Coordinates of C-alpha atoms and ligand atoms in Angstrom, one line a residue:
M269 CA 0.2 -0.3 -0.3
P270 CA 0.9 2.7 -0.7
N271 CA 2.0 5.2 2.3
Y272 CA -0.1 7.5 2.9
N273 CA 2.3 10.9 3.7
R274 CA -0.9 13.1 2.3
R275 CA -3.2 15.3 5.1
W276 CA -6.6 13.2 4.1
N277 CA -8.5 16.8 3.5
A278 CA -6.5 19.1 1.4
W279 CA -3.1 18.9 -1.1
G280 CA 0.2 17.2 -0.5
H281 CA 1.9 17.1 2.4
A282 CA 1.1 18.5 5.5
D283 CA 5.7 19.4 6.1
S284 CA 6.2 21.5 3.1
P285 CA 7.4 24.1 2.2
Y286 CA 4.8 26.2 0.3
L287 CA 2.8 26.1 2.9
T288 CA 2.0 29.1 4.3
T289 CA -0.8 31.9 6.3
L290 CA -2.0 35.7 4.0
S291 CA -0.9 38.3 5.2
E292 CA -2.2 41.1 6.6
G293 CA -1.1 43.0 3.2
G294 CA -2.3 39.6 1.5
R295 CA -6.1 39.9 3.7
Q296 CA -6.2 43.8 3.5
A297 CA -6.0 43.4 -0.3
L298 CA -8.4 40.4 0.0
G299 CA -11.2 41.8 1.6
L300 CA -11.2 45.4 -0.3
L301 CA -11.2 42.6 -3.6
V302 CA -14.1 40.6 -3.4
G303 CA -14.8 41.3 0.8
E304 CA -13.8 40.7 4.5
A305 CA -13.8 36.5 5.7
T306 CA -14.7 34.7 7.7
A307 CA -13.0 30.3 7.6
L308 CA -15.2 27.6 7.8
P309 CA -15.0 24.5 10.8
D310 CA -12.9 21.7 9.7
A311 CA -14.4 18.6 10.3
T312 CA -11.9 16.1 12.5
L313 CA -11.2 12.9 10.7
E314 CA -12.8 10.6 14.2
T315 CA -16.3 12.8 12.4
V316 CA -16.3 11.6 9.5
L317 CA -13.7 8.2 9.2
A318 CA -16.9 7.4 11.4
S319 CA -20.0 8.3 9.2
V320 CA -18.6 6.1 6.5
P321 CA -21.5 3.1 6.1
S322 CA -20.6 -0.4 6.0
S323 CA -19.1 -1.6 2.9
R324 CA -20.7 -4.1 0.5
L325 CA -17.5 -5.8 -1.1
P326 CA -17.3 -9.4 -0.8
Q327 CA -14.4 -10.0 1.6
H328 CA -10.7 -10.8 -0.1
P329 CA -7.2 -10.6 1.0
L330 CA -6.5 -7.9 -2.1
I331 CA -8.9 -5.6 -1.1
S332 CA -9.5 -3.8 2.0
T333 CA -12.4 -2.2 4.0
D334 CA -10.8 0.0 6.6
A335 CA -13.0 3.4 7.3
D336 CA -9.2 4.9 6.5
D337 CA -8.8 3.7 3.4
R338 CA -11.8 4.5 2.0
L339 CA -12.4 7.9 3.7
R340 CA -9.0 8.8 1.9
H341 CA -10.4 7.9 -1.9
A342 CA -13.0 8.5 -1.5
R343 CA -12.7 12.8 -3.4
G344 CA -10.2 14.0 -6.0
Q345 CA -9.2 18.1 -5.4
S346 CA -12.2 19.0 -7.2
L347 CA -12.9 22.6 -4.7
S348 CA -16.3 20.6 -4.5
D349 CA -14.3 18.2 -3.5
W350 CA -12.7 19.6 -1.0
I351 CA -15.2 21.6 0.3
D352 CA -16.9 17.1 1.4
L353 CA -13.8 16.6 2.5
R354 CA -13.6 19.9 5.2
S355 CA -17.0 20.0 5.8
G356 CA -17.2 16.3 6.7
D357 CA -20.0 16.2 4.4
I358 CA -19.4 13.2 2.0
D359 CA -22.6 11.4 1.2
T360 CA -20.7 8.3 -0.4
F361 CA -16.8 6.7 0.0
P362 CA -15.9 3.5 -2.0
D363 CA -17.3 0.1 -0.9
G364 CA -13.1 -1.4 -0.1
V365 CA -9.8 0.1 -2.2
A366 CA -7.1 -2.4 -4.0
F367 CA -4.3 -1.4 -4.1
P368 CA -2.8 -3.9 -7.1
K369 CA 0.9 -5.2 -7.1
D370 CA 1.6 -5.6 -11.0
S371 CA -1.0 -6.1 -13.4
T372 CA -2.1 -10.0 -13.0
E373 CA -2.9 -9.1 -9.8
V374 CA -5.1 -5.8 -11.5
R375 CA -6.3 -8.2 -13.3
Q376 CA -7.9 -10.7 -10.0
L377 CA -9.5 -7.6 -9.4
L378 CA -11.6 -7.5 -12.5
D379 CA -11.9 -10.7 -12.9
L380 CA -13.6 -10.4 -9.3
A381 CA -15.8 -7.5 -10.0
E382 CA -17.6 -9.8 -12.6
Q383 CA -18.4 -12.8 -10.1
H384 CA -19.1 -10.2 -7.4
D385 CA -21.5 -7.5 -9.9
F386 CA -19.8 -4.6 -8.3
D387 CA -18.1 -1.9 -9.7
V388 CA -14.8 -0.1 -10.2
I389 CA -12.7 3.0 -10.7
P390 CA -9.4 3.2 -11.0
Y391 CA -7.1 5.2 -9.2
G392 CA -4.2 7.0 -9.3
G393 CA -3.1 9.6 -7.5
G394 CA -6.6 10.9 -7.0
T395 CA -5.7 14.4 -7.9
S396 CA -8.2 14.9 -11.3
V397 CA -10.5 18.5 -9.9
V398 CA -13.8 17.4 -12.1
G399 CA -15.6 15.0 -9.3
H400 CA -13.2 12.0 -12.5
I401 CA -12.6 9.5 -8.6
N402 CA -16.1 10.7 -6.7
P403 CA -17.9 7.0 -6.5
L404 CA -21.8 7.7 -7.3
A405 CA -24.7 7.3 -5.4
G406 CA -26.0 3.8 -7.0
D407 CA -27.6 -0.4 -6.2
R408 CA -23.9 -2.3 -6.6
A409 CA -19.9 -1.3 -4.2
V410 CA -17.6 0.0 -5.0
L411 CA -14.1 -0.5 -5.5
T412 CA -10.9 1.8 -6.1
I413 CA -8.3 0.6 -6.9
N414 CA -4.9 2.5 -5.8
L415 CA -2.9 1.7 -8.3
G416 CA 0.3 3.5 -6.9
D417 CA 1.9 0.0 -5.9
M418 CA 2.7 -0.1 -9.3
N419 CA 5.4 2.6 -8.7
Q420 CA 8.9 1.6 -11.2
M421 CA 10.5 1.3 -14.1
L422 CA 9.5 -1.8 -15.5
A423 CA 11.6 -1.5 -18.9
F424 CA 14.7 1.4 -20.2
D425 CA 14.9 1.1 -23.7
E426 CA 18.1 3.6 -24.9
E427 CA 18.9 3.1 -28.2
S428 CA 15.1 3.5 -29.0
Q429 CA 14.7 6.4 -25.2
L430 CA 11.7 4.5 -24.6
A431 CA 10.6 4.4 -21.0
T432 CA 8.4 1.2 -19.7
F433 CA 6.8 2.0 -15.8
G434 CA 4.3 1.5 -13.7
A435 CA 0.5 3.6 -14.6
G436 CA 1.1 4.2 -11.1
T437 CA 4.6 6.1 -10.3
P438 CA 4.1 9.4 -9.2
G439 CA 5.9 13.0 -11.8
P440 CA 9.5 13.2 -9.0
V441 CA 9.0 9.8 -9.1
L442 CA 9.7 8.9 -12.6
E443 CA 11.3 12.0 -12.7
Q444 CA 14.2 10.7 -10.6
L445 CA 14.7 7.5 -12.2
L446 CA 14.2 8.6 -15.5
K447 CA 17.1 11.2 -14.2
Q448 CA 19.4 8.4 -12.8
R449 CA 20.0 7.6 -16.5
G450 CA 20.4 11.0 -18.1
Y451 CA 17.0 11.4 -19.1
T452 CA 13.7 13.3 -18.5
L453 CA 10.1 12.9 -19.1
G454 CA 9.7 16.5 -18.9
H455 CA 5.6 16.0 -18.3
Y456 CA 5.2 18.9 -15.3
P457 CA 1.3 19.5 -14.7
Q458 CA 0.3 21.0 -11.9
S459 CA 0.0 18.1 -9.6
W460 CA 2.6 16.5 -10.4
E461 CA 4.1 15.7 -6.6
L462 CA 1.3 13.8 -6.5
S463 CA -0.4 13.3 -10.4
T464 CA 0.5 9.6 -12.3
V465 CA 1.7 9.1 -15.2
G466 CA -1.1 6.4 -15.7
G467 CA -3.5 9.2 -14.4
W468 CA -1.8 11.4 -17.3
V469 CA -2.6 9.4 -19.8
A470 CA -7.0 8.5 -18.9
S471 CA -7.4 11.4 -18.9
R472 CA -5.1 13.9 -21.4
S473 CA -3.5 16.0 -18.9
S474 CA -0.8 18.8 -20.5
G475 CA 2.3 20.1 -18.2
Q476 CA 3.9 23.5 -18.3
Q477 CA 6.4 22.4 -20.3
S478 CA 4.0 21.2 -23.8
L479 CA 6.3 23.0 -26.1
R480 CA 9.1 21.4 -25.5
Y481 CA 7.7 17.7 -24.1
G482 CA 4.6 17.5 -25.9
R483 CA 0.6 17.0 -24.2
I484 CA 1.0 12.9 -22.7
E485 CA -0.1 12.3 -26.7
Q486 CA 3.8 12.9 -27.7
M487 CA 4.4 10.8 -24.9
F488 CA 2.4 7.8 -24.6
A489 CA 3.9 5.3 -26.8
G490 CA 2.0 2.5 -26.3
G491 CA 1.6 0.0 -22.8
R492 CA -0.7 -2.8 -21.0
I493 CA -4.3 -2.4 -20.7
E494 CA -6.1 -4.7 -18.5
T495 CA -10.0 -4.2 -19.2
L496 CA -13.1 -6.5 -18.4
K497 CA -12.9 -8.3 -22.3
G498 CA -8.8 -8.9 -21.6
T499 CA -5.7 -7.8 -21.8
M500 CA -4.6 -5.2 -24.8
E501 CA -1.4 -4.4 -25.5
I502 CA -0.5 -1.6 -27.8
P503 CA 3.6 -1.8 -29.4
A504 CA 4.9 1.9 -29.7
I505 CA 5.7 1.5 -32.7
P506 CA 7.6 5.2 -34.4
A507 CA 4.8 6.0 -36.5
S508 CA 1.8 3.9 -38.1
S509 CA -0.4 4.3 -40.6
A510 CA -2.2 1.0 -40.2
G511 CA -5.6 2.4 -39.7
P512 CA -7.4 3.8 -36.3
D513 CA -4.4 4.6 -33.6
L514 CA -5.6 2.5 -30.1
R515 CA -3.4 5.2 -27.9
E516 CA -5.8 7.9 -29.5
I517 CA -8.7 5.9 -28.6
F518 CA -7.7 4.6 -24.8
M519 CA -6.3 8.3 -24.2
G520 CA -9.5 10.6 -21.9
T521 CA -11.2 7.6 -21.6
E522 CA -10.7 8.4 -17.5
G523 CA -10.8 4.5 -16.0
R524 CA -14.6 3.4 -18.6
M525 CA -12.6 1.1 -20.6
G526 CA -10.5 -0.3 -18.8
I527 CA -7.0 0.6 -16.7
V528 CA -3.9 0.6 -18.1
T529 CA -0.9 -1.0 -16.1
E530 CA 2.2 0.0 -17.9
V531 CA 2.8 2.7 -19.9
K532 CA 5.0 3.2 -22.4
V533 CA 6.9 6.9 -22.8
R534 CA 9.0 8.3 -25.3
V535 CA 11.9 10.8 -22.9
T536 CA 14.8 12.9 -23.7
P537 CA 17.7 12.9 -22.5
L538 CA 18.5 15.5 -20.0
P539 CA 18.9 19.5 -20.9
Q540 CA 22.2 20.9 -20.8
K541 CA 20.9 23.4 -19.8
E542 CA 17.3 25.9 -18.7
T543 CA 16.4 29.2 -17.7
F544 CA 13.6 30.3 -17.2
H545 CA 13.0 33.8 -17.4
V546 CA 10.6 37.1 -17.0
A547 CA 9.7 40.2 -19.3
F548 CA 6.6 43.2 -19.6
L549 CA 4.8 43.9 -22.6
P550 CA 3.3 46.9 -23.0
N551 CA -0.7 45.4 -22.7
W552 CA -2.7 42.7 -22.8
Q553 CA -3.3 42.9 -27.2
A554 CA 0.1 43.3 -27.4
G555 CA 1.2 40.4 -25.0
V556 CA -2.2 37.7 -27.5
S557 CA 0.0 38.9 -31.5
T558 CA 3.6 38.8 -29.7
L559 CA 2.7 35.3 -27.7
R560 CA 0.9 34.1 -31.0
S561 CA 4.0 35.1 -33.1
M562 CA 7.0 32.7 -31.0
A563 CA 4.2 29.8 -31.7
Q564 CA 3.9 30.5 -34.3
Q565 CA 7.4 31.0 -36.3
K566 CA 8.2 28.4 -33.3
L567 CA 10.3 29.4 -31.5
Q568 CA 12.5 26.9 -29.1
L569 CA 11.8 27.6 -26.4
S570 CA 10.3 25.3 -23.8
M571 CA 7.1 26.6 -21.9
L572 CA 5.0 30.8 -22.9
R573 CA 2.6 32.2 -19.7
L574 CA 1.5 35.3 -20.6
S575 CA -0.4 37.1 -17.5
N576 CA -3.8 39.4 -18.2
L577 CA -3.1 42.7 -16.8
M578 CA -5.6 41.4 -13.9
E579 CA -3.4 38.4 -12.9
T580 CA 0.2 40.4 -14.0
I581 CA -1.1 43.2 -10.7
T582 CA -2.0 39.5 -9.1
M583 CA 1.0 39.0 -9.1
L584 CA 3.2 41.0 -8.6
Y585 CA 1.3 43.0 -5.6
S586 CA 0.8 39.2 -3.5
S587 CA 4.7 39.7 -4.2
S588 CA 6.1 39.2 -0.3
D589 CA 8.9 41.9 -1.6
A590 CA 7.8 45.0 -2.0
E591 CA 10.7 46.6 -1.8
A592 CA 11.9 44.6 -4.7
T593 CA 8.2 45.5 -6.7
A594 CA 8.1 49.1 -6.9
A595 CA 12.3 48.6 -7.8
L596 CA 11.0 46.7 -11.0
N597 CA 7.8 49.2 -11.2
E598 CA 10.6 51.8 -11.7
S599 CA 12.9 50.1 -13.7
M600 CA 9.6 48.9 -16.5
S601 CA 7.7 52.8 -16.7
A602 CA 11.6 53.6 -17.2
A603 CA 11.2 51.5 -20.5
G604 CA 8.3 52.7 -21.0
L605 CA 6.3 50.0 -19.8
D606 CA 2.8 52.1 -17.9
D607 CA 0.6 50.4 -15.2
N608 CA -1.2 48.6 -18.4
K609 CA 2.2 45.9 -18.7
V610 CA 1.6 42.4 -18.5
M611 CA 3.9 39.7 -17.2
L612 CA 5.1 37.0 -19.9
T613 CA 7.0 33.6 -18.6
F614 CA 8.7 31.9 -20.5
G615 CA 11.6 29.3 -19.9
V616 CA 14.3 27.6 -22.2
T617 CA 16.0 24.2 -22.1
G618 CA 18.2 22.5 -24.5
S619 CA 21.8 22.5 -25.1
E620 CA 24.0 25.2 -24.3
E621 CA 24.0 26.5 -28.3
Q622 CA 20.5 25.6 -28.8
H623 CA 20.2 28.0 -25.5
S624 CA 22.2 30.6 -26.2
A625 CA 20.3 30.9 -29.3
A626 CA 16.7 30.2 -28.7
L627 CA 17.2 32.3 -25.5
A628 CA 19.0 35.6 -28.1
Q629 CA 15.5 35.2 -30.5
A630 CA 13.3 35.7 -27.2
K631 CA 14.7 38.6 -26.3
A632 CA 14.8 39.3 -30.2
V633 CA 10.9 40.2 -30.0
I634 CA 10.2 40.7 -27.2
A635 CA 12.1 44.3 -27.7
A636 CA 10.7 44.5 -31.6
A637 CA 7.3 43.9 -29.6
G638 CA 7.7 47.2 -27.1
G639 CA 8.7 45.0 -24.1
K640 CA 11.3 44.3 -21.5
L641 CA 13.0 41.1 -19.4
A642 CA 12.4 41.4 -15.4
P643 CA 15.6 40.5 -13.4
D644 CA 16.3 36.7 -13.7
A645 CA 16.0 36.7 -9.8
M646 CA 11.9 37.5 -11.2
G647 CA 12.5 33.4 -12.9
D648 CA 14.2 31.7 -10.4
H649 CA 11.5 33.3 -8.6
W650 CA 8.9 30.9 -10.8
A651 CA 10.5 28.0 -11.7
H652 CA 10.6 27.9 -8.0
G653 CA 7.0 28.1 -7.0
R654 CA 5.8 26.1 -10.2
F655 CA 4.4 23.1 -7.6
G656 CA 4.2 25.7 -5.0
A657 CA 0.3 26.8 -6.8
P658 CA -2.1 24.2 -4.9
Y659 CA -1.1 25.3 -1.3
W660 CA -1.7 28.4 -1.7
R661 CA -6.1 26.8 -2.0
E662 CA -5.2 26.3 1.7
T663 CA -3.8 29.8 2.8
L664 CA -6.5 31.0 1.2
W665 CA -8.8 29.0 2.5
E666 CA -7.4 29.3 5.9
A667 CA -8.5 32.6 5.7
G668 CA -11.9 31.8 4.4
Y669 CA -11.3 32.5 0.4
A670 CA -12.3 29.9 -1.4
V671 CA -10.5 29.4 -4.6
D672 CA -11.3 27.6 -7.3
T673 CA -10.2 27.6 -12.0
M674 CA -11.5 27.1 -15.0
E675 CA -9.1 26.5 -18.4
T676 CA -10.1 25.9 -21.6
A677 CA -8.2 26.4 -25.3
V678 CA -9.6 28.7 -28.4
N679 CA -7.8 29.3 -32.1
W680 CA -5.8 32.9 -31.7
D681 CA -8.8 34.6 -33.7
K682 CA -10.6 34.0 -30.5
V683 CA -8.3 34.6 -28.0
I684 CA -8.9 38.0 -26.3
D685 CA -12.6 37.6 -26.9
T686 CA -13.5 34.2 -24.6
V687 CA -11.0 35.6 -21.8
A688 CA -13.5 38.8 -21.5
T689 CA -16.2 36.8 -22.0
I690 CA -15.2 33.8 -18.8
E691 CA -14.3 36.3 -17.2
A692 CA -17.3 39.0 -17.2
A693 CA -19.9 35.2 -17.3
I694 CA -17.9 34.6 -13.7
A695 CA -17.4 37.7 -11.8
Q696 CA -21.7 39.0 -12.8
Q697 CA -22.6 35.6 -11.6
A698 CA -20.9 36.3 -8.6
E699 CA -23.1 40.0 -8.6
A700 CA -25.6 38.1 -9.1
Q701 CA -25.6 36.3 -5.6
N702 CA -24.8 39.2 -3.1
G703 CA -20.7 38.1 -4.3
K704 CA -17.6 39.4 -5.2
A705 CA -15.5 37.7 -7.8
H706 CA -11.6 38.2 -7.7
V707 CA -11.0 37.4 -11.8
Y708 CA -7.8 36.9 -13.7
T709 CA -6.4 35.3 -16.2
H710 CA -3.6 33.4 -18.6
L711 CA -2.1 31.8 -20.9
S712 CA -0.6 29.1 -22.0
H713 CA 0.2 25.6 -23.8
V714 CA 0.7 27.8 -27.0
Y715 CA 0.0 26.3 -30.8
G716 CA -0.1 27.7 -34.0
Q717 CA -3.7 27.6 -33.7
G718 CA -4.6 29.2 -29.8
C719 CA -4.2 28.3 -26.9
S720 CA -5.2 26.7 -23.5
V721 CA -6.2 29.6 -21.7
Y722 CA -6.1 29.1 -17.7
T723 CA -8.5 32.0 -15.6
T724 CA -7.9 31.6 -11.8
Y725 CA -11.3 33.1 -9.5
I726 CA -10.9 34.7 -5.5
F727 CA -14.4 34.6 -3.8
T728 CA -15.1 34.4 0.1
C729 CA -16.7 32.2 1.7
R730 CA -20.3 32.2 2.8
E731 CA -22.0 31.1 6.6
S732 CA -21.7 27.3 6.0
F733 CA -20.5 25.2 3.9
A734 CA -23.6 24.2 1.9
A735 CA -23.8 28.0 1.4
T736 CA -20.1 28.0 -0.2
K737 CA -21.4 25.1 -2.4
A738 CA -24.0 26.5 -3.7
Y739 CA -22.2 29.8 -5.2
W740 CA -19.6 28.1 -6.3
Q741 CA -21.5 26.0 -8.0
Q742 CA -23.0 29.0 -10.4
I743 CA -20.5 30.2 -11.0
K744 CA -18.8 27.1 -12.9
Q745 CA -21.2 27.0 -14.4
A746 CA -21.6 30.1 -15.9
G747 CA -18.4 30.4 -16.6
A748 CA -18.6 26.5 -18.3
Q749 CA -21.7 27.2 -20.4
A750 CA -20.2 31.1 -21.4
T751 CA -16.0 28.0 -22.5
V752 CA -18.5 26.4 -24.5
D753 CA -20.5 29.4 -25.8
Q754 CA -17.6 30.9 -27.5
G755 CA -16.3 27.8 -29.0
G756 CA -13.9 26.8 -26.7
T757 CA -13.7 22.7 -25.7
I758 CA -14.2 22.4 -21.9
S759 CA -11.0 21.2 -20.8
H760 CA -7.7 21.6 -22.4
Q761 CA -5.9 19.9 -20.0
H762 CA -8.5 18.8 -16.9
G763 CA -10.8 17.1 -18.2
V764 CA -14.1 16.0 -18.6
G765 CA -15.0 13.1 -14.9
F766 CA -18.6 14.1 -13.8
D767 CA -17.9 18.1 -13.7
H768 CA -18.0 18.8 -16.9
K769 CA -20.1 15.9 -18.4
T770 CA -23.2 17.4 -19.2
Y771 CA -20.4 20.5 -22.1
L772 CA -19.3 17.7 -24.2
P773 CA -22.3 17.1 -26.9
N774 CA -21.3 20.8 -27.2
E775 CA -17.7 19.4 -28.7
K776 CA -18.6 16.1 -30.1
G777 CA -21.9 16.4 -31.1
E778 CA -24.4 13.6 -31.2
L779 CA -22.7 11.0 -33.7
G780 CA -19.5 11.6 -31.9
I781 CA -20.9 11.0 -28.2
E782 CA -23.2 7.6 -29.5
T783 CA -20.0 6.6 -30.5
L784 CA -17.8 7.4 -27.7
Q785 CA -21.3 5.3 -26.2
H786 CA -20.2 2.2 -28.5
L787 CA -17.1 2.1 -27.9
L788 CA -17.3 2.0 -23.6
N789 CA -20.7 -0.6 -24.2
L790 CA -17.7 -3.4 -26.1
F791 CA -15.4 -2.8 -23.3
D792 CA -18.3 -2.8 -20.4
P793 CA -21.4 -4.0 -21.7
D794 CA -22.4 -3.7 -17.4
A795 CA -20.8 -0.6 -17.2
R796 CA -18.9 -0.6 -14.2
M797 CA -15.8 1.1 -15.4
N798 CA -16.0 4.3 -13.4
P799 CA -19.7 4.6 -14.4
G800 CA -21.7 8.5 -14.2
K801 CA -18.0 10.2 -15.8
L802 CA -17.2 11.4 -19.2
L803 CA -20.4 10.4 -20.8
P804 CA -23.6 13.0 -20.0
Ligands
FAD1112 C1 -3.5 22.0 -8.1 C2 -4.0 20.8 -9.7 C3 -2.7 21.5 -10.3 C4 -3.1 20.1 -11.8 N1 -2.9 20.9 -12.4 C5 -2.7 20.2 -13.9 C6 -1.9 20.1 -15.3 O1 -1.0 21.4 -15.2 N2 -2.0 19.9 -16.3 C7 -3.9 19.1 -15.6 O2 -3.3 18.3 -17.2 N3 -3.6 18.4 -14.8 C8 -4.1 19.2 -14.2 N4 -4.6 18.4 -13.2 C9 -5.7 18.1 -13.5 C10 -5.0 16.5 -13.4 O3 -3.5 16.8 -11.7 C11 -4.5 15.6 -13.7 O4 -5.6 15.4 -14.3 C12 -4.1 14.2 -13.5 O5 -3.6 14.4 -15.1 C13 -4.2 13.2 -12.6 O6 -3.1 12.7 -12.6 P1 -4.3 11.1 -11.6 O7 -3.0 10.4 -11.7 O8 -4.1 12.1 -10.3 O9 -5.4 10.1 -12.3 P2 -6.4 10.5 -10.3 O10 -7.1 12.0 -10.8 O11 -6.6 9.2 -10.2 O12 -8.1 10.0 -12.1 C14 -8.1 10.9 -13.3 C15 -8.7 9.5 -13.8 O13 -7.9 8.5 -14.6 C16 -8.6 7.8 -14.2 N5 -7.2 7.2 -14.2 C17 -6.0 7.5 -13.1 N6 -4.7 6.0 -13.1 C18 -5.8 5.7 -14.8 C19 -5.5 3.6 -14.9 N7 -3.5 3.4 -14.8 N8 -5.7 3.4 -16.5 C20 -7.1 3.4 -16.4 N9 -7.4 4.6 -15.7 C21 -7.0 5.0 -14.2 C22 -9.6 7.4 -12.9 O14 -10.0 5.9 -13.3 C23 -9.8 9.1 -13.4 O15 -10.9 9.6 -14.6 C24 -4.5 19.3 -11.8 C25 -4.9 18.8 -10.6 C26 -4.5 19.8 -9.3 C27 -5.7 19.3 -7.9

């Protein structure tokens, strides 16, 4: 069983250096922006454990029905999950949890599910933010299969630059195992600390440096999938025109088609040099057209992220070093960049020669757009804190504030309009409920055709957990509806799960949904693999 050095009702580890308390300045600023707030009281672990009902599963040596295991697999990491865990008001738990050691044990568990008529939820790191791994109420018992004990490198082919991992290998373990051989996968979702390679594949994840390394779709070369119909081996072939690609058919099935147990990924030698930088551009319009130009010129950068004005202001003024912010503003204003400036963060990764050529190109494009580079310390600061944002939710929550994010991807011709529309929908919905939301956005994951749009919103908790959840649900719905009305995907990287499934037909169409439904029926005619997720 994976060790639980991780909190049951919050993100990550209790001893994380990223855990902080909201500063007095931050509290005052939020008070002005969205109102004064009071923290809601947490339920205790003992109370919640006492509420776990008895299990409906048969006793089996591979299955734990321990209340603690069941609680720790009851919810993921969405804001709604967070509210359930913090309030202790959890209405569904898996009936048991299994921790298989290999594909054979996964197979045994799937056979058992058919024999005893129970449902199965595959579980990687449980970092889903869209209700992927939450059991739904129903007549059948539910077994969550945590792949966390399948966390080894199983094979390494240096000549072909292919590595095979157990599906439950989390980001830091995977990178450490590759680093020992001089390689990297380069897949860094913000949830990297806890999410797993199998989860990335099953939910079509995208990492912060997708510009260099690609999305998980480009990294996933093949592997072994256990389904209720039998085992499917997808060979790792460099490219193939032999009909539809089975990898594409599996990716994004979110545990509904089967369980990937072994994942073959394409790896890259460790770069000789990697640096991150921050620059400022004169305003949002100039920023977006510079970002587009960098993407379309195919500059060899490893990441690009453009913050809009409100995100820029929020980032600058939430810095604990007010003096450094004042000095930065002064030097930017001497270069003609006023209060409309927006922040561009970018990464440069590669051999010494590639690094210096790409950095020089990026600097030239930024200068031509009237922008200016910030001191190197700002890029270093981003790199050091890149996995810290999930802990920030707790910092705010402890002060009575809730934070959530929405993300999509649209073509370049729609970017500016989409950001404005989503932000307005969120802010207006908060106001319609007599509240206020602080909303800001960045663009990242850039492509020649368009980019992802990632919006964050902060609001005050209400008088109770239930009222806070209801308030959030209305805001989330307004933002999601605005997203699909703009022609954006309901998710560029977080997936569909439960929370986004009603929006899926907007993207897939009626026939598309029918196709997916038939495919899932083929593998799982009794709908026992993660039922109620992905498809409406
Ligand atoms: C703070 C935070 C930041 C995040 N940032 C990013 C980001 O930058 N980019 C991004 O892409 N996502 C991000 N996410 C979302 C989430 O981390 C991803 O969806 C991730 O891919 C989930 O991986 P996991 O191992 O935790 O899977 P889980 O959450 O455990 O499961 C996700 C889905 O995959 C299925 N699944 C898991 N493992 C398997 C398997 N072996 N076989 C079959 N099905 C399986 C589950 O049934 C479920 O439907 C973030 C989440 C959080 C909480």
